PDB file of C-alpha atoms in Angstrom:
ATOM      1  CA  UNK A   1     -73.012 -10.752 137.251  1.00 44.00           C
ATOM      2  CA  UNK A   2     -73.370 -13.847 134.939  1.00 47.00           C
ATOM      3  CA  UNK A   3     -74.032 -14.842 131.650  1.00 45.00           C
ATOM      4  CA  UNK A   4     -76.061 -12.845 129.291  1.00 44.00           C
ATOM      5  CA  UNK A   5     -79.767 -14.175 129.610  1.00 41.00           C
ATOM      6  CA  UNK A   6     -82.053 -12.201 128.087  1.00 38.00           C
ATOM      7  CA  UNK A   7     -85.285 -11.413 129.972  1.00 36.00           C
ATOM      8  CA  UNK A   8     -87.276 -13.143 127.777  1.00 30.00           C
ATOM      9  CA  UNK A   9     -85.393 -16.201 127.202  1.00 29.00           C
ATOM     10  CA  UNK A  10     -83.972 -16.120 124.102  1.00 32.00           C
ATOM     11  CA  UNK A  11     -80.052 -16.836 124.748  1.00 36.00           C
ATOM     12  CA  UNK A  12     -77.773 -14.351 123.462  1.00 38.00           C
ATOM     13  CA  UNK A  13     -76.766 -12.879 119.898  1.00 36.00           C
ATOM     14  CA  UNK A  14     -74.173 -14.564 117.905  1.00 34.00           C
ATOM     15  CA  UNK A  15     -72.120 -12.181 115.739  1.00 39.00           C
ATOM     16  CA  UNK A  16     -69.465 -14.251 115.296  1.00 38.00           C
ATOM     17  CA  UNK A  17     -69.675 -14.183 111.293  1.00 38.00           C
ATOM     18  CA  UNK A  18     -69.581 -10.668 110.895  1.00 38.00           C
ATOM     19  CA  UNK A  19     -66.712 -10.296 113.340  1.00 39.00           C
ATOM     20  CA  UNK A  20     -64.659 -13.206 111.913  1.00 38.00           C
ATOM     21  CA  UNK A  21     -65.268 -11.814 108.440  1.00 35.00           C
ATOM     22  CA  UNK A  22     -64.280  -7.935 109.290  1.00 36.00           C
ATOM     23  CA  UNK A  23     -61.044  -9.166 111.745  1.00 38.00           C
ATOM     24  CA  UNK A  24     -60.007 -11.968 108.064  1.00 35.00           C
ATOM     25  CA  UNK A  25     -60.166  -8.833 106.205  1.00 37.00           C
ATOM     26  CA  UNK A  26     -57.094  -6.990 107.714  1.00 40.00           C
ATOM     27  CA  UNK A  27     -57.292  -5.259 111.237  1.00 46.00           C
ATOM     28  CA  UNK A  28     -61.055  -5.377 112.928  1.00 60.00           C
ATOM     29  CA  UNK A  29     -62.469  -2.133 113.481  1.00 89.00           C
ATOM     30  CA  UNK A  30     -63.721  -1.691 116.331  1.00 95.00           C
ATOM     31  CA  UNK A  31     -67.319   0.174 115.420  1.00 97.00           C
ATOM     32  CA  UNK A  32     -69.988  -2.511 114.048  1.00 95.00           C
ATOM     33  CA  UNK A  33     -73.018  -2.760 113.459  1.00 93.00           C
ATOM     34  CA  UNK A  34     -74.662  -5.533 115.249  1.00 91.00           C
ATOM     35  CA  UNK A  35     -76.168  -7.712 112.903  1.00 85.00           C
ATOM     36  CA  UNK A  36     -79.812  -7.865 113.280  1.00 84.00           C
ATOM     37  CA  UNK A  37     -80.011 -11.679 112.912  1.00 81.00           C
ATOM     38  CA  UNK A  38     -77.447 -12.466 116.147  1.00 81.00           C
ATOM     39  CA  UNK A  39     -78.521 -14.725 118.654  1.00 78.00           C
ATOM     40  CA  UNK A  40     -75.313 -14.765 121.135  1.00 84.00           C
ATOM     41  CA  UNK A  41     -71.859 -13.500 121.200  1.00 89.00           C
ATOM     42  CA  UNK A  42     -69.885 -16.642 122.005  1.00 88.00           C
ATOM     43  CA  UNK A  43     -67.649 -15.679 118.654  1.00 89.00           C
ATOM     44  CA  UNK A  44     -65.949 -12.851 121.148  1.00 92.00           C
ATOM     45  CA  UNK A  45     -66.056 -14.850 124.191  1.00 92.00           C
ATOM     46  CA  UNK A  46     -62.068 -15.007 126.001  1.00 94.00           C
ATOM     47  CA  UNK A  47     -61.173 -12.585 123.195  1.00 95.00           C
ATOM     48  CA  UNK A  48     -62.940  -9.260 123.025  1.00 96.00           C
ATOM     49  CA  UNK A  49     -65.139  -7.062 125.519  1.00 97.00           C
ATOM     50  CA  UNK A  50     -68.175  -6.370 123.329  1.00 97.00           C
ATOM     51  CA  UNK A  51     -70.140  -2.831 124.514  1.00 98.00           C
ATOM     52  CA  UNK A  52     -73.656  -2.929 123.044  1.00 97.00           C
ATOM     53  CA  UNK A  53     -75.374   0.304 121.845  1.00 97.00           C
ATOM     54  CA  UNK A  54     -79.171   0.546 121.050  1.00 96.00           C
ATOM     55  CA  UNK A  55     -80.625   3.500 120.222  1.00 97.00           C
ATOM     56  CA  UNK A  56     -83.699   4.281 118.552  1.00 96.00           C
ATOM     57  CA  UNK A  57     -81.832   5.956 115.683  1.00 95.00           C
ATOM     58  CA  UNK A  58     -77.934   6.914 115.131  1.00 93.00           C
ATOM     59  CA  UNK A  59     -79.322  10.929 115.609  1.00 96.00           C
ATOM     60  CA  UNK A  60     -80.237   9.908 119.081  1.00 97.00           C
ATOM     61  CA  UNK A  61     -78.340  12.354 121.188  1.00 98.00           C
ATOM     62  CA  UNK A  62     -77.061  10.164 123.659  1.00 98.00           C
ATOM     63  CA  UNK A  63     -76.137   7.626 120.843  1.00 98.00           C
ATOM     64  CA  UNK A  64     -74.253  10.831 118.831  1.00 98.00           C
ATOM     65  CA  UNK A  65     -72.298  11.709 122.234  1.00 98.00           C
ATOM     66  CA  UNK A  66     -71.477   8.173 123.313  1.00 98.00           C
ATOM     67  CA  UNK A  67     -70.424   6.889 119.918  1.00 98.00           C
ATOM     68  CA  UNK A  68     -68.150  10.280 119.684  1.00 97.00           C
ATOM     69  CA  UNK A  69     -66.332   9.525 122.931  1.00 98.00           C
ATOM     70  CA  UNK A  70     -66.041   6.261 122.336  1.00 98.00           C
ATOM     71  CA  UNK A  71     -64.558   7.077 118.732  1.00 97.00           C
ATOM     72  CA  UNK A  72     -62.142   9.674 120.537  1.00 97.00           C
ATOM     73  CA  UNK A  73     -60.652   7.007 122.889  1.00 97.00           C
ATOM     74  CA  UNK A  74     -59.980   3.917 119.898  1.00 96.00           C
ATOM     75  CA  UNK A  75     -56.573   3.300 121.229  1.00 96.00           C
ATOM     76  CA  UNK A  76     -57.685   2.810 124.784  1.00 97.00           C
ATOM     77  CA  UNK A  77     -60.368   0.546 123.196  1.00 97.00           C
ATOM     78  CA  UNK A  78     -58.241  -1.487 121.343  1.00 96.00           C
ATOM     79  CA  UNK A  79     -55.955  -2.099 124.384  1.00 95.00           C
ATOM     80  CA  UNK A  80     -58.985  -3.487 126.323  1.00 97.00           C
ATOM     81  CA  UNK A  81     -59.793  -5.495 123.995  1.00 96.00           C
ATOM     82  CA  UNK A  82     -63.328  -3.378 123.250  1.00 97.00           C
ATOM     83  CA  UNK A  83     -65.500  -3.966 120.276  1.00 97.00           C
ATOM     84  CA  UNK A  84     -68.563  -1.397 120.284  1.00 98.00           C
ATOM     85  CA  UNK A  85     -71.746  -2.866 118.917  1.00 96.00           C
ATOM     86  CA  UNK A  86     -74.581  -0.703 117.462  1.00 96.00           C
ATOM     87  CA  UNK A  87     -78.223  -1.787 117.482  1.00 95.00           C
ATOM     88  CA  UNK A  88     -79.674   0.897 115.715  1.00 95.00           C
ATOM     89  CA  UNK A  89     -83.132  -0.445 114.632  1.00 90.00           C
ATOM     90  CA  UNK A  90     -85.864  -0.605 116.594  1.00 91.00           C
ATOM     91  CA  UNK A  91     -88.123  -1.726 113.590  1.00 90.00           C
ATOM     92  CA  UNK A  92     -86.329  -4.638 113.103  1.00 86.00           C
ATOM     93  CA  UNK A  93     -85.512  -5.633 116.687  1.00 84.00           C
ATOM     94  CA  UNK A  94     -82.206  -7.837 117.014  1.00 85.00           C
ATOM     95  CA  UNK A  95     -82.647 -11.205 119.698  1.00 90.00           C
ATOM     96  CA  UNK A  96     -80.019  -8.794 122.069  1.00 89.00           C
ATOM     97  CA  UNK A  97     -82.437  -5.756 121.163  1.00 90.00           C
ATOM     98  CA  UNK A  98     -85.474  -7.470 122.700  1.00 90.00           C
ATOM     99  CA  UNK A  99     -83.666  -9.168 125.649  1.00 90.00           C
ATOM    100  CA  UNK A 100     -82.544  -5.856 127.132  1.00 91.00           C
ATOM    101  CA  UNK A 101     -86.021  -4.039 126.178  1.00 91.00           C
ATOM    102  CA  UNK A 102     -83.845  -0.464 125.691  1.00 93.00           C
ATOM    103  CA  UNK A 103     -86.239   2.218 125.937  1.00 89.00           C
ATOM    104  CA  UNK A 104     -83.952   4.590 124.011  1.00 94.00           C
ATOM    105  CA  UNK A 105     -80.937   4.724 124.243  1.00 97.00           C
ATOM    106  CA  UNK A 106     -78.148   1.883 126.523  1.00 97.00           C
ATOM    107  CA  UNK A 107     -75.246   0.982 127.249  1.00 98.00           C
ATOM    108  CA  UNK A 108     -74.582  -2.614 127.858  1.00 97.00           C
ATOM    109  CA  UNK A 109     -70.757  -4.009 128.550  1.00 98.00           C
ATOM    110  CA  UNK A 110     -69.920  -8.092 128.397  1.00 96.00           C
ATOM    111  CA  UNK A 111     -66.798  -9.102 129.505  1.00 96.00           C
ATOM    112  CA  UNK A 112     -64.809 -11.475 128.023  1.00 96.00           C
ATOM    113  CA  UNK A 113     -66.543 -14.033 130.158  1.00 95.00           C
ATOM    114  CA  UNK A 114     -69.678 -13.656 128.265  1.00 94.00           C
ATOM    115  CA  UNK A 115     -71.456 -11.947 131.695  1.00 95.00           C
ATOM    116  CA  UNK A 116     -73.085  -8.650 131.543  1.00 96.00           C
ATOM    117  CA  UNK A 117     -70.781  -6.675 133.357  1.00 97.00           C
ATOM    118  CA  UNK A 118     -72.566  -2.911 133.036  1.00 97.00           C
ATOM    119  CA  UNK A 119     -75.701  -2.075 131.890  1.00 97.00           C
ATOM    120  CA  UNK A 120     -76.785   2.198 131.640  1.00 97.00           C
ATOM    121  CA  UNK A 121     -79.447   3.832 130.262  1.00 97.00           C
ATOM    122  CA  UNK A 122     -77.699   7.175 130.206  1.00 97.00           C
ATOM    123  CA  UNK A 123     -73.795   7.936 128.262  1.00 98.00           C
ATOM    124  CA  UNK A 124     -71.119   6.886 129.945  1.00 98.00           C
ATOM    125  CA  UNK A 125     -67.490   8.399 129.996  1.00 98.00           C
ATOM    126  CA  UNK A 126     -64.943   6.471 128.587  1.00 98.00           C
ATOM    127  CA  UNK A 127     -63.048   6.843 131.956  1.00 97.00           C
ATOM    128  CA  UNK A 128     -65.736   5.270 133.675  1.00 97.00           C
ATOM    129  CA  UNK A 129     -66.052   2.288 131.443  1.00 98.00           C
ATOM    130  CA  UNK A 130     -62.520   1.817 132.099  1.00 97.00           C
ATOM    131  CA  UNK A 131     -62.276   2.151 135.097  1.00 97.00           C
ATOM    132  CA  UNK A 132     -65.003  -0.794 135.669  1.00 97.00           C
ATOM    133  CA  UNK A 133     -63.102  -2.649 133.307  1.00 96.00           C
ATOM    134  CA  UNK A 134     -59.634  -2.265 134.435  1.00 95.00           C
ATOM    135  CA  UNK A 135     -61.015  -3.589 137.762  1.00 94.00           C
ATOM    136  CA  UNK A 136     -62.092  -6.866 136.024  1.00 93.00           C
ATOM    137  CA  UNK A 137     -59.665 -10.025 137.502  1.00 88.00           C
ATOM    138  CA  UNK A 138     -59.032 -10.628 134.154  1.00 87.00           C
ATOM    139  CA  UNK A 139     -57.772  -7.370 132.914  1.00 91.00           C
ATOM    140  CA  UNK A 140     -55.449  -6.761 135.764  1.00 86.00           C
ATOM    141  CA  UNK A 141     -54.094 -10.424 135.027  1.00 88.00           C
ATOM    142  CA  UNK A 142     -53.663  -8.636 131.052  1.00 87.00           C
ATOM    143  CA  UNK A 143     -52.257  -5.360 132.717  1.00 87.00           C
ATOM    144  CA  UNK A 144     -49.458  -7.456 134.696  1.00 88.00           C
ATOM    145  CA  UNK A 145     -48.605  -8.969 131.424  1.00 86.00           C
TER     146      UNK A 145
END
């Protein structure tokens, strides 16, 4: 599907600082916040699969049920190599934020590639991310490992 471009231009959101700085600390969790000043995410590119999350606030419904499945299935996270990003603002509107123009509430998967891999407006089952993940070249080369 390609590189991130945002709709309007701007690039991509770097959040390469606040990951470095949580993953120097001990191990990285995998919940962040994504920090309203990012312009790309080439800090996580060959090494994580970053899932974006906007919503217009964290009591969003769909954000609440996503984030709680997601929360339920860490381990499978952290063998895919899954941080989950949360744009929770829409006051402050992150570069990423106004690139995908979220409505409400989104889902947005990059693979390691940097490419937009997924993009729903609606919760999706951590089976189903999986399963379009595990059917990535590049995880079935990590799989056979």
């Amino acid at each position: 599907m390609g590189r991130i471009r945002m709709k309007t231009k701007l690039g991509v959101a770097v959040v390469a600082g606040a990951i470095a700085a949580t993953q120097a600390v001990g191990a990285p969790d995998l919940f962040q916040s994504l920090p309203a000043d990012a312009r790309d995410l080439d800090g996580m590119r060959w090494d994580k699969r970053p899932v974006l999350l906007f919503a217009p606030s964290e009591d969003h419904p769909d954000y609440a049920r996503q984030i709680e499945m997601l929360r339920e299935a860490q381990a499978a996270l952290a063998e895919r190599d899954i941080v989950v990003l949360s744009d929770l603002d829409p006051r402050t509107p992150s570069p990423l934020r106004q690139g995908f123009q979220p409505g409400g509430f989104k889902l947005v998967l990059v693979g390691k590639d940097g490419g937009v891999k997924l993009e729903r407006d609606s919760v999706l089952s951590p089976d189903e991310l999986f399963a379009v993940i595990d059917r990535m070249p590049m995880r079935m080369r990590e799989a056979a490992e």
